[in-house]
Coordinates of C-alpha atoms in Angstrom, one line a residue:
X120 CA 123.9 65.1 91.5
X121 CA 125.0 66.2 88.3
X122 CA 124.9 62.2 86.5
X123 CA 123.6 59.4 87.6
X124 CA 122.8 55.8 85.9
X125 CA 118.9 54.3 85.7
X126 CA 117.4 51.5 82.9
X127 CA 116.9 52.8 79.2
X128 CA 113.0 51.5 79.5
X129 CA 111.0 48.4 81.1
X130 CA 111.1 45.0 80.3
X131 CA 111.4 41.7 81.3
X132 CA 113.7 38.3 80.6
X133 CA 113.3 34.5 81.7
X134 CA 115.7 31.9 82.3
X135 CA 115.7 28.1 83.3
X136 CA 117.5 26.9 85.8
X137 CA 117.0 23.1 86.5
X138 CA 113.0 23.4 84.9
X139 CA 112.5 25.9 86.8
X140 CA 111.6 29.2 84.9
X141 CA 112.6 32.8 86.5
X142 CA 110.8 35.8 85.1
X143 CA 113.0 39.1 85.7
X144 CA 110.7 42.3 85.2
X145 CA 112.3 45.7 85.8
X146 CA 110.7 48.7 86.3
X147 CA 112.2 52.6 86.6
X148 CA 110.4 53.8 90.0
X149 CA 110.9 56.9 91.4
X150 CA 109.4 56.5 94.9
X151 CA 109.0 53.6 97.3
X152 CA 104.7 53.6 96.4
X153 CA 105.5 53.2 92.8
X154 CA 107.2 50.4 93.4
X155 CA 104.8 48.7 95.8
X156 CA 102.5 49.6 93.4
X157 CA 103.9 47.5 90.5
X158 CA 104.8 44.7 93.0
X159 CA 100.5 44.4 93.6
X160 CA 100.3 44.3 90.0
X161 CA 103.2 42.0 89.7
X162 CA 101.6 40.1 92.7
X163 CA 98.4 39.6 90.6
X164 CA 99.7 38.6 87.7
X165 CA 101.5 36.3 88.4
X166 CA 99.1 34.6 91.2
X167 CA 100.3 30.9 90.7
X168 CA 103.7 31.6 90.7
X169 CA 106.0 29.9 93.6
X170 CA 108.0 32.9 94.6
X171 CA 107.7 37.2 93.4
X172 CA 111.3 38.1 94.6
X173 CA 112.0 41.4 94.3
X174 CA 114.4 44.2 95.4
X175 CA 114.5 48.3 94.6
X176 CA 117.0 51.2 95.4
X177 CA 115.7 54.6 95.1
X178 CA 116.6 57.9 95.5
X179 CA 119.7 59.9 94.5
X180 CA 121.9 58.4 97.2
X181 CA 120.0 55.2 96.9
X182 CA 118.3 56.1 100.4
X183 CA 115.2 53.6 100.0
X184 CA 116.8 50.1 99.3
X185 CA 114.3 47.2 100.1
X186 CA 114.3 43.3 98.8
X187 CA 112.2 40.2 99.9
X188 CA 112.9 36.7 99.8
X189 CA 109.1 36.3 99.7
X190 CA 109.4 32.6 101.1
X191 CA 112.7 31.6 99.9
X192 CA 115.5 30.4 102.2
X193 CA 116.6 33.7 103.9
X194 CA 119.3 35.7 101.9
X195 CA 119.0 33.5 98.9
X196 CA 116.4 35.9 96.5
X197 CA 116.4 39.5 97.5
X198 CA 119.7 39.8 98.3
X199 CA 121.6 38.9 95.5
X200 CA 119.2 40.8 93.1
X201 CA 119.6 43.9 95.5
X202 CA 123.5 43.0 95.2
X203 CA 123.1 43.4 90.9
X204 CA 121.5 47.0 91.4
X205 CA 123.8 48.1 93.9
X206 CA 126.9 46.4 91.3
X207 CA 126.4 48.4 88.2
X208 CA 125.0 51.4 90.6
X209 CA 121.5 51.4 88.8
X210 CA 118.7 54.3 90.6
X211 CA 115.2 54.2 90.6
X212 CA 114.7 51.0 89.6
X213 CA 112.9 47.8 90.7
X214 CA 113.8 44.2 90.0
X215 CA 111.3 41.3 90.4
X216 CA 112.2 37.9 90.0
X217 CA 109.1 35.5 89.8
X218 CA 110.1 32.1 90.2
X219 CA 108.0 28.8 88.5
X220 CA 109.4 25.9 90.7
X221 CA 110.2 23.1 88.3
X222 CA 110.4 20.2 90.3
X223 CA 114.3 19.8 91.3
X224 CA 115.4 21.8 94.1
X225 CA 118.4 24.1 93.7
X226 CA 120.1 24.5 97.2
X227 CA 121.2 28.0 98.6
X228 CA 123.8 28.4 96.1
X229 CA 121.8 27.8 93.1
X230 CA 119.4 29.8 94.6
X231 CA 121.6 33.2 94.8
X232 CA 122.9 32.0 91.3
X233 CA 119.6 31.7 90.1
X234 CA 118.2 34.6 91.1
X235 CA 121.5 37.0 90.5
X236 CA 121.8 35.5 86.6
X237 CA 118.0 36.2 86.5
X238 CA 118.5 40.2 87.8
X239 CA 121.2 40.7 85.7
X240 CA 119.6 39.3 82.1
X241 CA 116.5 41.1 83.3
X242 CA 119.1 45.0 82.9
X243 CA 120.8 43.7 79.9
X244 CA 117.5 43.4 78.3
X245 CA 115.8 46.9 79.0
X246 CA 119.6 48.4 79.1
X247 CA 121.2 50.9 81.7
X248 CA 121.7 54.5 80.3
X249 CA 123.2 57.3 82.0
X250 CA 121.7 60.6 82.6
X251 CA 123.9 64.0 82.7
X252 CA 122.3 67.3 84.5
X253 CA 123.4 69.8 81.5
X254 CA 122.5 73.6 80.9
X255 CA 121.6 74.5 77.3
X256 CA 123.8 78.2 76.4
X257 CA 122.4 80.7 73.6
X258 CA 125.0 81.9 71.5
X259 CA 124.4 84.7 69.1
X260 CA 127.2 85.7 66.7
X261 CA 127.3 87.5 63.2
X262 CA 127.4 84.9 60.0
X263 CA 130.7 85.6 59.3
X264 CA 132.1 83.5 62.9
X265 CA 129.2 80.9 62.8
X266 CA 131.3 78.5 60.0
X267 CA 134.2 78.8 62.9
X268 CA 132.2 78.1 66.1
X269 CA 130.1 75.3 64.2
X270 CA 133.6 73.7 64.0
X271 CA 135.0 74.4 67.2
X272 CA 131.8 73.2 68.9
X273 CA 131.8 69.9 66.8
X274 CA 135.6 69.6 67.4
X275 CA 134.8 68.9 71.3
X276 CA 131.6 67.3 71.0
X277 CA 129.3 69.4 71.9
X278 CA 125.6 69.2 70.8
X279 CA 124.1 71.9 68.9
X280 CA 120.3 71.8 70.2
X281 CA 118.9 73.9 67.4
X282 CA 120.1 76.2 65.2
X283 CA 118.3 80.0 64.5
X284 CA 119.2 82.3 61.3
X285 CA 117.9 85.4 61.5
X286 CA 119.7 89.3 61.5
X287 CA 122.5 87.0 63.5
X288 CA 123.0 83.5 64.1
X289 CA 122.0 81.5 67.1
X290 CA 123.0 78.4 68.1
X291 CA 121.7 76.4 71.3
X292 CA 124.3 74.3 73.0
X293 CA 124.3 71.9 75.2
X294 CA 126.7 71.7 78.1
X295 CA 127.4 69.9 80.9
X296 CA 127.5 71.5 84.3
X297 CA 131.0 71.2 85.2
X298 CA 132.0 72.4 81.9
X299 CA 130.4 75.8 82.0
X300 CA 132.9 78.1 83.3
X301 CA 135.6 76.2 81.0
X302 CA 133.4 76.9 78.3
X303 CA 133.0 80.5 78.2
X304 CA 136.4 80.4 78.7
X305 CA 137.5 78.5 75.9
X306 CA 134.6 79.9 73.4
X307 CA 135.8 83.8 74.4
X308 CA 139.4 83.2 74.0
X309 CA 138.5 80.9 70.2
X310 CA 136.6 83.7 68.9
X311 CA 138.5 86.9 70.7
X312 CA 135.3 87.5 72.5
X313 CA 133.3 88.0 69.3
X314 CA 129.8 86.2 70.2
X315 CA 128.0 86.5 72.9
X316 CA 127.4 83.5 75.4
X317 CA 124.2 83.2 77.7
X318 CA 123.6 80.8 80.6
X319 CA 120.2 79.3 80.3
X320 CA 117.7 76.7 81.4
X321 CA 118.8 73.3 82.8
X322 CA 118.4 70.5 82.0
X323 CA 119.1 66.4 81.5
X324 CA 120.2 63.8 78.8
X325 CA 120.1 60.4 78.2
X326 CA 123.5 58.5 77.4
X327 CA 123.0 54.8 76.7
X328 CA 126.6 52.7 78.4

Protein backbone atom coordinates (compact mmCIF):
# COMPACT_ATOMS: atom_id res chain seq x y z
CA UNK A 1 0.00 0.00 0.00
CA UNK A 2 1.82 2.85 -1.15
CA UNK A 3 -1.11 5.76 0.20
CA UNK A 4 -3.68 5.52 2.22
CA UNK A 5 -6.05 8.13 4.15
CA UNK A 6 -6.35 8.18 8.31
CA UNK A 7 -7.43 11.55 10.79
CA UNK A 8 -4.85 14.45 11.00
CA UNK A 9 -5.08 14.01 15.11
CA UNK A 10 -7.88 13.20 17.87
CA UNK A 11 -10.65 15.10 18.80
CA UNK A 12 -14.05 15.27 19.45
CA UNK A 13 -17.42 17.34 18.37
CA UNK A 14 -21.16 17.59 19.82
CA UNK A 15 -24.31 18.15 18.29
CA UNK A 16 -28.10 18.47 19.41
CA UNK A 17 -30.55 16.81 18.00
CA UNK A 18 -34.04 17.32 19.60
CA UNK A 19 -32.14 18.11 23.38
CA UNK A 20 -30.45 15.42 23.01
CA UNK A 21 -26.53 15.96 22.91
CA UNK A 22 -24.17 13.52 20.80
CA UNK A 23 -20.54 13.55 21.64
CA UNK A 24 -18.37 12.27 18.53
CA UNK A 25 -14.74 11.33 19.77
CA UNK A 26 -12.30 9.93 17.20
CA UNK A 27 -9.32 8.23 17.85
CA UNK A 28 -6.37 6.97 15.22
CA UNK A 29 -5.98 3.07 16.38
CA UNK A 30 -3.85 0.85 14.88
CA UNK A 31 -5.09 -2.49 16.29
CA UNK A 32 -8.38 -3.88 17.47
CA UNK A 33 -6.91 -3.67 21.57
CA UNK A 34 -6.20 -0.10 21.10
CA UNK A 35 -9.34 0.54 20.31
CA UNK A 36 -11.10 -1.53 22.97
CA UNK A 37 -8.87 0.15 25.01
CA UNK A 38 -10.10 3.72 24.49
CA UNK A 39 -13.75 2.44 24.32
CA UNK A 40 -13.04 1.25 28.44
CA UNK A 41 -11.85 4.66 28.90
CA UNK A 42 -14.56 6.09 26.82
CA UNK A 43 -16.94 3.68 28.74
CA UNK A 44 -15.71 5.33 32.04
CA UNK A 45 -15.92 8.58 31.29
CA UNK A 46 -18.77 8.94 30.26
CA UNK A 47 -20.59 6.46 32.86
CA UNK A 48 -24.13 8.33 32.89
CA UNK A 49 -24.35 8.60 29.42
CA UNK A 50 -27.52 6.81 27.64
CA UNK A 51 -25.74 5.22 24.74
CA UNK A 52 -21.38 4.93 23.83
CA UNK A 53 -21.90 4.01 20.08
CA UNK A 54 -19.06 3.36 18.37
CA UNK A 55 -17.55 1.79 15.26
CA UNK A 56 -13.67 1.20 13.94
CA UNK A 57 -12.00 -0.14 10.64
CA UNK A 58 -8.46 -1.13 10.82
CA UNK A 59 -5.96 -2.45 8.96
CA UNK A 60 -4.59 -1.70 5.43
CA UNK A 61 -7.46 -3.41 3.72
CA UNK A 62 -9.71 -2.35 6.45
CA UNK A 63 -9.68 -6.17 7.68
CA UNK A 64 -11.00 -5.45 11.37
CA UNK A 65 -14.35 -3.42 11.01
CA UNK A 66 -16.51 -3.60 14.13
CA UNK A 67 -19.54 -1.17 15.41
CA UNK A 68 -22.21 -1.48 18.28
CA UNK A 69 -25.44 -0.14 18.74
CA UNK A 70 -24.79 -0.47 22.45
CA UNK A 71 -28.67 -0.57 23.25
CA UNK A 72 -30.04 1.43 20.50
CA UNK A 73 -32.62 0.08 18.03
CA UNK A 74 -30.59 -2.50 15.94
CA UNK A 75 -28.78 -0.81 12.83
CA UNK A 76 -29.68 2.64 13.90
CA UNK A 77 -26.00 3.74 15.77
CA UNK A 78 -23.07 1.58 14.67
CA UNK A 79 -24.01 1.30 11.38
CA UNK A 80 -24.28 4.41 9.93
CA UNK A 81 -21.08 5.71 11.79
CA UNK A 82 -19.26 2.58 10.39
CA UNK A 83 -21.03 3.65 6.88
CA UNK A 84 -19.09 7.51 7.38
CA UNK A 85 -15.60 5.63 7.82
CA UNK A 86 -16.12 3.28 5.15
CA UNK A 87 -17.52 6.74 2.82
CA UNK A 88 -14.51 8.97 2.87
CA UNK A 89 -12.24 5.48 3.18
CA UNK A 90 -10.72 6.68 6.60
CA UNK A 91 -7.95 3.59 8.30
CA UNK A 92 -7.14 3.14 11.71
CA UNK A 93 -9.51 5.00 13.17
CA UNK A 94 -12.30 4.76 15.80
CA UNK A 95 -15.56 6.72 16.04
CA UNK A 96 -17.60 6.89 19.28
CA UNK A 97 -20.70 8.48 19.49
CA UNK A 98 -21.97 9.00 23.20
CA UNK A 99 -25.45 9.94 23.25
CA UNK A 100 -27.26 12.22 26.33
CA UNK A 101 -30.96 11.29 25.75
CA UNK A 102 -32.82 14.63 25.91
CA UNK A 103 -36.24 13.72 26.49
CA UNK A 104 -38.01 13.55 22.89
CA UNK A 105 -37.42 10.41 21.11
CA UNK A 106 -36.04 10.46 17.51
CA UNK A 107 -37.38 7.27 15.65
CA UNK A 108 -35.08 5.01 13.45
CA UNK A 109 -34.49 7.65 10.99
CA UNK A 110 -33.46 10.33 13.27
CA UNK A 111 -31.57 7.94 14.90
CA UNK A 112 -29.12 6.98 11.71
CA UNK A 113 -29.33 10.80 10.97
CA UNK A 114 -28.25 11.56 14.34
CA UNK A 115 -25.68 9.43 14.70
CA UNK A 116 -24.17 9.72 10.89
CA UNK A 117 -24.22 13.89 11.24
CA UNK A 118 -22.55 13.25 14.60
CA UNK A 119 -19.61 10.80 12.90
CA UNK A 120 -19.13 12.95 10.21
CA UNK A 121 -18.67 16.59 12.34
CA UNK A 122 -16.67 14.40 14.77
CA UNK A 123 -13.69 13.88 11.07
CA UNK A 124 -14.26 17.37 9.98
CA UNK A 125 -13.08 18.43 13.31
CA UNK A 126 -9.72 16.40 13.88
CA UNK A 127 -9.44 16.40 9.78
CA UNK A 128 -8.60 13.40 7.36
CA UNK A 129 -4.97 13.63 5.87
CA UNK A 130 -3.43 11.29 3.45
CA UNK A 131 -0.29 9.44 3.87
CA UNK A 132 2.10 8.59 0.83
CA UNK A 133 4.82 5.59 1.20
CA UNK A 134 7.87 7.74 -0.42
CA UNK A 135 11.71 6.97 -0.73
CA UNK A 136 14.00 9.89 0.05
CA UNK A 137 17.07 9.83 -3.08
CA UNK A 138 20.71 11.50 -2.40
CA UNK A 139 21.80 13.45 -5.14
CA UNK A 140 25.33 14.71 -5.33
CA UNK A 141 26.34 16.98 -8.13
CA UNK A 142 29.16 19.73 -8.59
CA UNK A 143 27.97 23.51 -7.77
CA UNK A 144 27.94 24.41 -11.16
CA UNK A 145 24.44 21.94 -11.96
CA UNK A 146 22.89 22.50 -8.42
CA UNK A 147 21.24 26.22 -9.57
CA UNK A 148 19.62 23.84 -12.58
CA UNK A 149 18.44 20.74 -10.56
CA UNK A 150 17.17 23.14 -7.63
CA UNK A 151 14.85 24.33 -10.49
CA UNK A 152 13.99 21.37 -12.17
CA UNK A 153 13.12 19.75 -8.89
CA UNK A 154 10.91 22.72 -7.78
CA UNK A 155 9.47 22.80 -11.35
CA UNK A 156 7.66 19.32 -10.51
CA UNK A 157 7.21 19.64 -7.01
CA UNK A 158 9.31 17.79 -5.49
CA UNK A 159 10.53 18.31 -1.83
CA UNK A 160 14.03 18.94 -1.18
CA UNK A 161 14.49 17.26 2.49
CA UNK A 162 17.76 18.97 3.25
CA UNK A 163 20.25 20.39 1.51
CA UNK A 164 24.41 19.58 2.14
CA UNK A 165 27.29 21.95 0.69
CA UNK A 166 30.38 20.56 1.04
CA UNK A 167 33.43 19.61 -1.84
CA UNK A 168 29.94 18.88 -3.94
CA UNK A 169 26.44 19.54 -3.37
CA UNK A 170 23.81 17.20 -1.98
CA UNK A 171 20.43 17.41 -2.01
CA UNK A 172 17.89 14.91 -0.30
CA UNK A 173 14.72 14.37 -2.27
CA UNK A 174 11.73 13.10 -1.64
CA UNK A 175 9.88 10.82 -3.96
CA UNK A 176 7.13 8.90 -4.23
CA UNK A 177 7.28 5.21 -4.93
CA UNK A 178 5.84 5.02 -8.24
CA UNK A 179 7.79 7.80 -9.41
CA UNK A 180 11.21 6.39 -8.92
CA UNK A 181 12.09 4.79 -12.02
CA UNK A 182 10.53 7.94 -13.97
CA UNK A 183 12.65 9.93 -11.99
CA UNK A 184 16.05 8.82 -12.63
CA UNK A 185 14.89 8.92 -15.90
CA UNK A 186 13.85 12.25 -16.19
CA UNK A 187 16.78 13.68 -13.78
CA UNK A 188 19.56 11.68 -16.17
CA UNK A 189 18.23 12.81 -19.31
CA UNK A 190 17.80 16.93 -17.70
CA UNK A 191 21.32 16.99 -16.60
CA UNK A 192 22.98 14.57 -19.43
CA UNK A 193 23.74 12.22 -16.74
CA UNK A 194 25.85 14.74 -14.74
CA UNK A 195 24.87 13.95 -10.92
CA UNK A 196 24.68 11.08 -9.46
CA UNK A 197 21.25 9.60 -8.09
CA UNK A 198 20.97 7.13 -5.09
CA UNK A 199 18.01 5.11 -3.89
CA UNK A 200 17.72 5.35 -0.21
CA UNK A 201 15.64 4.78 2.94
CA UNK A 202 11.78 4.74 2.80
CA UNK A 203 9.68 6.35 4.11
CA UNK A 204 5.96 8.23 4.72
CA UNK A 205 4.29 11.82 4.59
CA UNK A 206 1.52 13.35 5.70
CA UNK A 207 -0.80 15.27 3.08
CA UNK A 208 -3.73 17.06 4.73
CA UNK A 209 -7.23 16.72 1.81
Amino acid sequence: MDSFKTIAQNGEALIIERKSKFIATVYQVQTVEEADLYMQQLRKKYYDATHNCFAYQIGENDEFQRSSDDGEPQGTAGKPILEVLKGEQVKNTLICVTRYFGGTLLGTGGLVRAYGRAAKEGLLTVGIIEKRRIRLFTLKMPYTLSGKVQYLLGERNYVIRESIYLEDVTFIVEVQVHEEKAFIKWLEESTNAGIDILPGAYDWIEVKL
